[in-house]
């Protein structure tokens, strides 16, 4: 079983233009994501982009990149284009290009679950939320699972609603995915679904079409960068935890 890591990255963003090239302690965000993910057990890691500036940045810091169509509306379809071209891999790990604090153990946990479950089509991660304000924040997507750790639903709302049990645990969905190669191609061709469009959560398309998503719990949190405020939070975290030099120790492809 061979594992291909793909980081979809586009320049245009409604809330933070040029996000992958924003600087974090002397390095671009895409370099942080790439080099931290590179420490995992992936066989190959590649950035998929439609922008020559991002492509050139990845090549310049020693990474691998591929140019894709400018017509993709989401990261999944961009990944599917790469999967159509790179047929030697049967399992794909989708790593978000705006997660500069990603831990390689998060990637490895997905790799291991696919090794253990040959029939698995799709998997992702969750993290236990401790702060009530974080639970209420619609930018923190919540997930509820069945007793076998398969997703029942993802929502920006507070789920489950604590009508009788206020001690219930809440879990934040971490936006890193693993798929079988054939499934991500199939998934990318599915039409958008009502719940997906209502919540603006693409993974709901999978559930609405009757497929299962395995959800693994991780002890690693992450700060996704959607806004300038998020970017500043990441920079503060790196400074406070003295991890700004760690990226330099990672070998590139």
PDB file of C-alpha atoms in Angstrom:
ATOM      1  CA  UNK A   1       0.000   0.000   0.000  1.00  0.00           C
ATOM      2  CA  UNK A   2       1.467   3.348  -1.094  1.00  0.00           C
ATOM      3  CA  UNK A   3       0.458   6.683   0.421  1.00  0.00           C
ATOM      4  CA  UNK A   4       0.419   9.956  -1.482  1.00  0.00           C
ATOM      5  CA  UNK A   5       0.076  13.199   0.464  1.00  0.00           C
ATOM      6  CA  UNK A   6      -1.464  16.110  -1.444  1.00  0.00           C
ATOM      7  CA  UNK A   7      -1.614  19.699  -0.228  1.00  0.00           C
ATOM      8  CA  UNK A   8      -4.135  21.658  -2.351  1.00  0.00           C
ATOM      9  CA  UNK A   9      -3.165  25.341  -2.409  1.00  0.00           C
ATOM     10  CA  UNK A  10      -4.716  28.262  -4.236  1.00  0.00           C
ATOM     11  CA  UNK A  11      -3.755  31.920  -4.156  1.00  0.00           C
ATOM     12  CA  UNK A  12      -7.237  33.426  -4.188  1.00  0.00           C
ATOM     13  CA  UNK A  13      -9.092  33.535  -0.887  1.00  0.00           C
ATOM     14  CA  UNK A  14     -12.069  35.698   0.003  1.00  0.00           C
ATOM     15  CA  UNK A  15     -10.851  36.294   3.570  1.00  0.00           C
ATOM     16  CA  UNK A  16      -7.054  36.233   3.185  1.00  0.00           C
ATOM     17  CA  UNK A  17      -5.662  36.795  -0.308  1.00  0.00           C
ATOM     18  CA  UNK A  18      -2.435  34.959  -1.092  1.00  0.00           C
ATOM     19  CA  UNK A  19      -2.747  32.824   2.025  1.00  0.00           C
ATOM     20  CA  UNK A  20      -0.173  30.111   1.131  1.00  0.00           C
ATOM     21  CA  UNK A  21       2.528  32.749   0.671  1.00  0.00           C
ATOM     22  CA  UNK A  22       1.932  34.624   3.919  1.00  0.00           C
ATOM     23  CA  UNK A  23       5.092  34.806   5.992  1.00  0.00           C
ATOM     24  CA  UNK A  24       5.394  33.042   9.342  1.00  0.00           C
ATOM     25  CA  UNK A  25       8.670  33.635  11.157  1.00  0.00           C
ATOM     26  CA  UNK A  26      10.675  33.977   7.955  1.00  0.00           C
ATOM     27  CA  UNK A  27       9.012  31.147   5.997  1.00  0.00           C
ATOM     28  CA  UNK A  28       5.859  30.996   3.898  1.00  0.00           C
ATOM     29  CA  UNK A  29       2.821  29.191   5.223  1.00  0.00           C
ATOM     30  CA  UNK A  30       3.032  26.565   2.467  1.00  0.00           C
ATOM     31  CA  UNK A  31       6.623  25.795   3.505  1.00  0.00           C
ATOM     32  CA  UNK A  32       5.526  25.299   7.121  1.00  0.00           C
ATOM     33  CA  UNK A  33       2.758  22.923   6.074  1.00  0.00           C
ATOM     34  CA  UNK A  34       4.949  21.006   3.640  1.00  0.00           C
ATOM     35  CA  UNK A  35       7.967  20.530   5.858  1.00  0.00           C
ATOM     36  CA  UNK A  36       5.974  19.571   8.951  1.00  0.00           C
ATOM     37  CA  UNK A  37       3.931  17.073   6.905  1.00  0.00           C
ATOM     38  CA  UNK A  38       7.141  15.758   5.340  1.00  0.00           C
ATOM     39  CA  UNK A  39       8.137  14.299   8.715  1.00  0.00           C
ATOM     40  CA  UNK A  40       5.301  11.760   8.412  1.00  0.00           C
ATOM     41  CA  UNK A  41       5.370   8.269   6.875  1.00  0.00           C
ATOM     42  CA  UNK A  42       3.969   9.357   3.512  1.00  0.00           C
ATOM     43  CA  UNK A  43       5.676   7.847   0.474  1.00  0.00           C
ATOM     44  CA  UNK A  44       5.447  11.094  -1.502  1.00  0.00           C
ATOM     45  CA  UNK A  45       4.214  14.586  -0.639  1.00  0.00           C
ATOM     46  CA  UNK A  46       3.153  17.057  -3.318  1.00  0.00           C
ATOM     47  CA  UNK A  47       1.555  20.501  -3.491  1.00  0.00           C
ATOM     48  CA  UNK A  48      -1.273  20.846  -6.038  1.00  0.00           C
ATOM     49  CA  UNK A  49      -1.780  24.437  -7.113  1.00  0.00           C
ATOM     50  CA  UNK A  50      -3.117  26.557  -9.971  1.00  0.00           C
ATOM     51  CA  UNK A  51      -0.802  29.490  -9.250  1.00  0.00           C
ATOM     52  CA  UNK A  52       2.762  29.792 -10.563  1.00  0.00           C
ATOM     53  CA  UNK A  53       3.825  31.874  -7.551  1.00  0.00           C
ATOM     54  CA  UNK A  54       2.941  29.039  -5.190  1.00  0.00           C
ATOM     55  CA  UNK A  55       4.452  26.440  -7.532  1.00  0.00           C
ATOM     56  CA  UNK A  56       7.737  28.359  -7.734  1.00  0.00           C
ATOM     57  CA  UNK A  57       7.862  28.851  -3.959  1.00  0.00           C
ATOM     58  CA  UNK A  58       7.519  25.104  -3.353  1.00  0.00           C
ATOM     59  CA  UNK A  59      10.208  24.256  -5.893  1.00  0.00           C
ATOM     60  CA  UNK A  60      12.510  26.928  -4.445  1.00  0.00           C
ATOM     61  CA  UNK A  61      12.391  25.480  -0.907  1.00  0.00           C
ATOM     62  CA  UNK A  62      13.011  21.970  -2.264  1.00  0.00           C
ATOM     63  CA  UNK A  63       9.509  20.536  -2.323  1.00  0.00           C
ATOM     64  CA  UNK A  64       7.483  18.850  -5.051  1.00  0.00           C
ATOM     65  CA  UNK A  65       4.571  20.575  -6.769  1.00  0.00           C
ATOM     66  CA  UNK A  66       2.232  20.068  -9.683  1.00  0.00           C
ATOM     67  CA  UNK A  67       0.181  22.603 -11.642  1.00  0.00           C
ATOM     68  CA  UNK A  68      -3.554  21.928 -11.835  1.00  0.00           C
ATOM     69  CA  UNK A  69      -6.547  23.500 -13.549  1.00  0.00           C
ATOM     70  CA  UNK A  70      -7.781  26.927 -12.462  1.00  0.00           C
ATOM     71  CA  UNK A  71     -11.395  25.743 -12.749  1.00  0.00           C
ATOM     72  CA  UNK A  72     -11.608  23.759  -9.514  1.00  0.00           C
ATOM     73  CA  UNK A  73     -14.186  24.987  -7.013  1.00  0.00           C
ATOM     74  CA  UNK A  74     -12.736  23.070  -4.051  1.00  0.00           C
ATOM     75  CA  UNK A  75      -9.695  21.162  -2.864  1.00  0.00           C
ATOM     76  CA  UNK A  76     -11.281  17.751  -3.437  1.00  0.00           C
ATOM     77  CA  UNK A  77     -11.654  18.238  -7.181  1.00  0.00           C
ATOM     78  CA  UNK A  78      -8.081  19.550  -7.346  1.00  0.00           C
ATOM     79  CA  UNK A  79      -6.876  16.417  -5.543  1.00  0.00           C
ATOM     80  CA  UNK A  80      -8.940  14.226  -7.869  1.00  0.00           C
ATOM     81  CA  UNK A  81      -7.156  15.752 -10.873  1.00  0.00           C
ATOM     82  CA  UNK A  82      -3.812  14.745  -9.364  1.00  0.00           C
ATOM     83  CA  UNK A  83      -5.161  11.261  -8.588  1.00  0.00           C
ATOM     84  CA  UNK A  84      -6.168  10.806 -12.229  1.00  0.00           C
ATOM     85  CA  UNK A  85      -2.543  11.444 -13.227  1.00  0.00           C
ATOM     86  CA  UNK A  86      -0.711   9.616 -10.426  1.00  0.00           C
ATOM     87  CA  UNK A  87      -2.047   6.079 -10.606  1.00  0.00           C
ATOM     88  CA  UNK A  88       0.665   4.321  -8.589  1.00  0.00           C
ATOM     89  CA  UNK A  89      -0.941   5.212  -5.243  1.00  0.00           C
ATOM     90  CA  UNK A  90      -4.029   3.583  -3.759  1.00  0.00           C
ATOM     91  CA  UNK A  91      -4.429   5.826  -0.691  1.00  0.00           C
ATOM     92  CA  UNK A  92      -4.437   9.622  -0.570  1.00  0.00           C
ATOM     93  CA  UNK A  93      -3.974  11.946   2.406  1.00  0.00           C
ATOM     94  CA  UNK A  94      -5.471  15.409   1.892  1.00  0.00           C
ATOM     95  CA  UNK A  95      -3.509  17.941   3.956  1.00  0.00           C
ATOM     96  CA  UNK A  96      -4.932  21.440   4.189  1.00  0.00           C
ATOM     97  CA  UNK A  97      -2.583  24.163   2.959  1.00  0.00           C
ATOM     98  CA  UNK A  98      -3.669  26.536   5.726  1.00  0.00           C
ATOM     99  CA  UNK A  99      -2.656  24.311   8.675  1.00  0.00           C
ATOM    100  CA  UNK A 100       0.945  25.438   9.401  1.00  0.00           C
ATOM    101  CA  UNK A 101       0.928  23.772  12.831  1.00  0.00           C
ATOM    102  CA  UNK A 102      -0.017  20.312  11.591  1.00  0.00           C
ATOM    103  CA  UNK A 103       1.685  17.482  13.469  1.00  0.00           C
ATOM    104  CA  UNK A 104       3.075  14.526  11.533  1.00  0.00           C
ATOM    105  CA  UNK A 105       1.462  12.119  14.038  1.00  0.00           C
ATOM    106  CA  UNK A 106      -1.932  13.238  12.739  1.00  0.00           C
ATOM    107  CA  UNK A 107      -1.002  12.065   9.261  1.00  0.00           C
ATOM    108  CA  UNK A 108       0.505   8.837  10.556  1.00  0.00           C
ATOM    109  CA  UNK A 109      -2.658   7.954  12.450  1.00  0.00           C
ATOM    110  CA  UNK A 110      -4.632   8.074   9.195  1.00  0.00           C
ATOM    111  CA  UNK A 111      -1.999   6.008   7.417  1.00  0.00           C
ATOM    112  CA  UNK A 112      -2.166   3.336  10.111  1.00  0.00           C
ATOM    113  CA  UNK A 113      -5.955   3.079  10.077  1.00  0.00           C
ATOM    114  CA  UNK A 114      -5.958   2.484   6.315  1.00  0.00           C
ATOM    115  CA  UNK A 115      -3.320  -0.222   6.743  1.00  0.00           C
ATOM    116  CA  UNK A 116      -5.488  -1.897   9.369  1.00  0.00           C
ATOM    117  CA  UNK A 117      -8.806  -1.563   7.514  1.00  0.00           C
ATOM    118  CA  UNK A 118      -8.454  -2.476   3.842  1.00  0.00           C
ATOM    119  CA  UNK A 119     -12.135  -1.745   3.126  1.00  0.00           C
ATOM    120  CA  UNK A 120     -12.044   1.809   4.471  1.00  0.00           C
ATOM    121  CA  UNK A 121     -12.961   4.474   1.910  1.00  0.00           C
ATOM    122  CA  UNK A 122     -12.518   7.695   3.895  1.00  0.00           C
ATOM    123  CA  UNK A 123     -11.258   8.836   7.302  1.00  0.00           C
ATOM    124  CA  UNK A 124     -10.617  12.066   9.170  1.00  0.00           C
ATOM    125  CA  UNK A 125      -9.762  13.372  12.665  1.00  0.00           C
ATOM    126  CA  UNK A 126     -11.469  14.968  15.663  1.00  0.00           C
ATOM    127  CA  UNK A 127     -10.197  16.833  18.728  1.00  0.00           C
ATOM    128  CA  UNK A 128     -11.958  17.181  22.087  1.00  0.00           C
ATOM    129  CA  UNK A 129     -13.059  20.750  22.802  1.00  0.00           C
ATOM    130  CA  UNK A 130     -12.766  21.909  26.408  1.00  0.00           C
ATOM    131  CA  UNK A 131     -13.803  25.562  26.151  1.00  0.00           C
ATOM    132  CA  UNK A 132     -17.525  26.397  25.874  1.00  0.00           C
ATOM    133  CA  UNK A 133     -16.865  29.390  23.639  1.00  0.00           C
ATOM    134  CA  UNK A 134     -14.982  27.164  21.217  1.00  0.00           C
ATOM    135  CA  UNK A 135     -17.994  24.866  21.103  1.00  0.00           C
ATOM    136  CA  UNK A 136     -20.294  27.780  20.228  1.00  0.00           C
ATOM    137  CA  UNK A 137     -17.979  29.166  17.528  1.00  0.00           C
ATOM    138  CA  UNK A 138     -19.435  28.254  14.086  1.00  0.00           C
ATOM    139  CA  UNK A 139     -15.923  28.296  12.621  1.00  0.00           C
ATOM    140  CA  UNK A 140     -15.196  25.223  14.761  1.00  0.00           C
ATOM    141  CA  UNK A 141     -16.985  22.432  12.934  1.00  0.00           C
ATOM    142  CA  UNK A 142     -18.325  19.849  15.364  1.00  0.00           C
ATOM    143  CA  UNK A 143     -18.715  16.134  14.656  1.00  0.00           C
ATOM    144  CA  UNK A 144     -20.781  13.425  16.353  1.00  0.00           C
ATOM    145  CA  UNK A 145     -20.026   9.743  15.822  1.00  0.00           C
ATOM    146  CA  UNK A 146     -21.581   6.351  16.383  1.00  0.00           C
ATOM    147  CA  UNK A 147     -20.142   3.796  18.821  1.00  0.00           C
ATOM    148  CA  UNK A 148     -17.795   2.495  16.111  1.00  0.00           C
ATOM    149  CA  UNK A 149     -16.331   5.969  15.486  1.00  0.00           C
ATOM    150  CA  UNK A 150     -18.034   6.595  12.170  1.00  0.00           C
ATOM    151  CA  UNK A 151     -19.412  10.088  11.605  1.00  0.00           C
ATOM    152  CA  UNK A 152     -23.133  10.615  12.089  1.00  0.00           C
ATOM    153  CA  UNK A 153     -23.060  14.323  11.278  1.00  0.00           C
ATOM    154  CA  UNK A 154     -20.823  17.381  10.987  1.00  0.00           C
ATOM    155  CA  UNK A 155     -22.172  20.823  11.858  1.00  0.00           C
ATOM    156  CA  UNK A 156     -21.248  24.407  12.615  1.00  0.00           C
ATOM    157  CA  UNK A 157     -23.989  24.339  15.236  1.00  0.00           C
ATOM    158  CA  UNK A 158     -23.636  22.950  18.755  1.00  0.00           C
ATOM    159  CA  UNK A 159     -24.140  19.211  18.377  1.00  0.00           C
ATOM    160  CA  UNK A 160     -25.362  17.412  20.350  1.00  0.00           C
ATOM    161  CA  UNK A 161     -27.609  19.992  21.990  1.00  0.00           C
ATOM    162  CA  UNK A 162     -27.258  19.618  25.809  1.00  0.00           C
ATOM    163  CA  UNK A 163     -30.936  19.545  26.741  1.00  0.00           C
ATOM    164  CA  UNK A 164     -30.469  17.048  29.593  1.00  0.00           C
ATOM    165  CA  UNK A 165     -26.771  16.206  29.806  1.00  0.00           C
ATOM    166  CA  UNK A 166     -24.505  19.221  30.167  1.00  0.00           C
ATOM    167  CA  UNK A 167     -21.441  17.035  30.715  1.00  0.00           C
ATOM    168  CA  UNK A 168     -21.417  15.703  27.163  1.00  0.00           C
ATOM    169  CA  UNK A 169     -18.106  15.851  25.272  1.00  0.00           C
ATOM    170  CA  UNK A 170     -17.813  17.975  22.143  1.00  0.00           C
ATOM    171  CA  UNK A 171     -15.414  17.265  19.317  1.00  0.00           C
ATOM    172  CA  UNK A 172     -13.968  19.613  16.741  1.00  0.00           C
ATOM    173  CA  UNK A 173     -13.460  18.238  13.268  1.00  0.00           C
ATOM    174  CA  UNK A 174      -9.853  18.547  12.093  1.00  0.00           C
ATOM    175  CA  UNK A 175      -9.827  19.071   8.326  1.00  0.00           C
ATOM    176  CA  UNK A 176      -7.349  16.427   7.236  1.00  0.00           C
ATOM    177  CA  UNK A 177      -8.689  13.488   5.233  1.00  0.00           C
ATOM    178  CA  UNK A 178      -7.596  10.100   4.021  1.00  0.00           C
ATOM    179  CA  UNK A 179      -9.276   8.440   1.040  1.00  0.00           C
ATOM    180  CA  UNK A 180      -8.855   5.477  -1.201  1.00  0.00           C
ATOM    181  CA  UNK A 181      -7.741   6.886  -4.550  1.00  0.00           C
ATOM    182  CA  UNK A 182     -10.717   5.516  -6.481  1.00  0.00           C
ATOM    183  CA  UNK A 183     -13.152   6.884  -3.920  1.00  0.00           C
ATOM    184  CA  UNK A 184     -11.860  10.461  -3.990  1.00  0.00           C
ATOM    185  CA  UNK A 185     -12.259  10.473  -7.773  1.00  0.00           C
ATOM    186  CA  UNK A 186     -15.817   9.163  -7.378  1.00  0.00           C
ATOM    187  CA  UNK A 187     -16.533  11.635  -4.555  1.00  0.00           C
ATOM    188  CA  UNK A 188     -15.331  14.623  -6.599  1.00  0.00           C
ATOM    189  CA  UNK A 189     -17.865  13.811  -9.315  1.00  0.00           C
ATOM    190  CA  UNK A 190     -20.859  13.671  -6.961  1.00  0.00           C
ATOM    191  CA  UNK A 191     -23.269  16.585  -7.165  1.00  0.00           C
ATOM    192  CA  UNK A 192     -23.444  19.026  -4.263  1.00  0.00           C
ATOM    193  CA  UNK A 193     -26.065  18.003  -1.704  1.00  0.00           C
ATOM    194  CA  UNK A 194     -28.602  20.050   0.314  1.00  0.00           C
ATOM    195  CA  UNK A 195     -26.961  19.655   3.731  1.00  0.00           C
ATOM    196  CA  UNK A 196     -23.526  20.325   2.242  1.00  0.00           C
ATOM    197  CA  UNK A 197     -24.754  23.600   0.770  1.00  0.00           C
ATOM    198  CA  UNK A 198     -26.664  24.570   3.921  1.00  0.00           C
ATOM    199  CA  UNK A 199     -23.706  24.103   6.279  1.00  0.00           C
ATOM    200  CA  UNK A 200     -21.029  24.841   3.652  1.00  0.00           C
ATOM    201  CA  UNK A 201     -19.318  21.578   4.638  1.00  0.00           C
ATOM    202  CA  UNK A 202     -18.203  19.446   1.715  1.00  0.00           C
ATOM    203  CA  UNK A 203     -17.807  16.246   3.759  1.00  0.00           C
ATOM    204  CA  UNK A 204     -21.583  16.122   4.259  1.00  0.00           C
ATOM    205  CA  UNK A 205     -21.834  15.134   0.589  1.00  0.00           C
ATOM    206  CA  UNK A 206     -20.260  11.806   1.514  1.00  0.00           C
ATOM    207  CA  UNK A 207     -22.758  11.122   4.319  1.00  0.00           C
ATOM    208  CA  UNK A 208     -25.740  12.225   2.231  1.00  0.00           C
ATOM    209  CA  UNK A 209     -24.735   9.735  -0.441  1.00  0.00           C
ATOM    210  CA  UNK A 210     -24.722   6.909   2.093  1.00  0.00           C
ATOM    211  CA  UNK A 211     -20.978   6.428   2.594  1.00  0.00           C
ATOM    212  CA  UNK A 212     -19.177   6.165   5.924  1.00  0.00           C
ATOM    213  CA  UNK A 213     -16.373   8.346   7.269  1.00  0.00           C
ATOM    214  CA  UNK A 214     -14.150   6.931   9.998  1.00  0.00           C
ATOM    215  CA  UNK A 215     -13.257   9.580  12.611  1.00  0.00           C
ATOM    216  CA  UNK A 216     -10.131   9.116  14.715  1.00  0.00           C
ATOM    217  CA  UNK A 217      -9.538  11.099  17.889  1.00  0.00           C
ATOM    218  CA  UNK A 218      -6.283  13.023  18.124  1.00  0.00           C
ATOM    219  CA  UNK A 219      -4.703  14.810  21.071  1.00  0.00           C
ATOM    220  CA  UNK A 220      -3.205  17.382  18.702  1.00  0.00           C
ATOM    221  CA  UNK A 221      -5.133  20.571  18.118  1.00  0.00           C
ATOM    222  CA  UNK A 222      -4.420  22.933  15.254  1.00  0.00           C
ATOM    223  CA  UNK A 223      -5.054  26.524  14.207  1.00  0.00           C
ATOM    224  CA  UNK A 224      -6.398  26.756  10.679  1.00  0.00           C
ATOM    225  CA  UNK A 225      -5.644  30.077   9.013  1.00  0.00           C
ATOM    226  CA  UNK A 226      -8.697  31.677   7.418  1.00  0.00           C
ATOM    227  CA  UNK A 227      -8.156  35.275   8.515  1.00  0.00           C
ATOM    228  CA  UNK A 228      -5.401  37.713   9.442  1.00  0.00           C
ATOM    229  CA  UNK A 229      -6.370  37.174  13.066  1.00  0.00           C
ATOM    230  CA  UNK A 230      -5.780  33.410  12.699  1.00  0.00           C
ATOM    231  CA  UNK A 231      -2.390  34.123  11.141  1.00  0.00           C
ATOM    232  CA  UNK A 232      -1.409  36.277  14.087  1.00  0.00           C
ATOM    233  CA  UNK A 233      -2.571  33.531  16.484  1.00  0.00           C
ATOM    234  CA  UNK A 234      -0.284  31.047  14.744  1.00  0.00           C
ATOM    235  CA  UNK A 235       2.693  33.413  14.909  1.00  0.00           C
ATOM    236  CA  UNK A 236       2.068  34.030  18.613  1.00  0.00           C
ATOM    237  CA  UNK A 237       1.789  30.298  19.289  1.00  0.00           C
ATOM    238  CA  UNK A 238       5.059  29.596  17.488  1.00  0.00           C
ATOM    239  CA  UNK A 239       6.879  32.296  19.422  1.00  0.00           C
ATOM    240  CA  UNK A 240       5.452  31.284  22.794  1.00  0.00           C
ATOM    241  CA  UNK A 241       6.327  27.617  22.233  1.00  0.00           C
ATOM    242  CA  UNK A 242       9.735  28.296  20.701  1.00  0.00           C
ATOM    243  CA  UNK A 243       9.106  26.149  17.621  1.00  0.00           C
ATOM    244  CA  UNK A 244       9.975  28.727  14.976  1.00  0.00           C
ATOM    245  CA  UNK A 245      13.290  27.046  14.097  1.00  0.00           C
ATOM    246  CA  UNK A 246      11.930  23.479  13.901  1.00  0.00           C
ATOM    247  CA  UNK A 247      11.051  23.829  10.222  1.00  0.00           C
ATOM    248  CA  UNK A 248      14.698  24.254   9.262  1.00  0.00           C
ATOM    249  CA  UNK A 249      15.569  20.774  10.475  1.00  0.00           C
ATOM    250  CA  UNK A 250      13.213  18.998   8.091  1.00  0.00           C
ATOM    251  CA  UNK A 251      14.601  17.450   4.930  1.00  0.00           C
ATOM    252  CA  UNK A 252      12.831  18.175   1.646  1.00  0.00           C
ATOM    253  CA  UNK A 253      12.177  15.761  -1.212  1.00  0.00           C
TER     254      UNK A 253
END
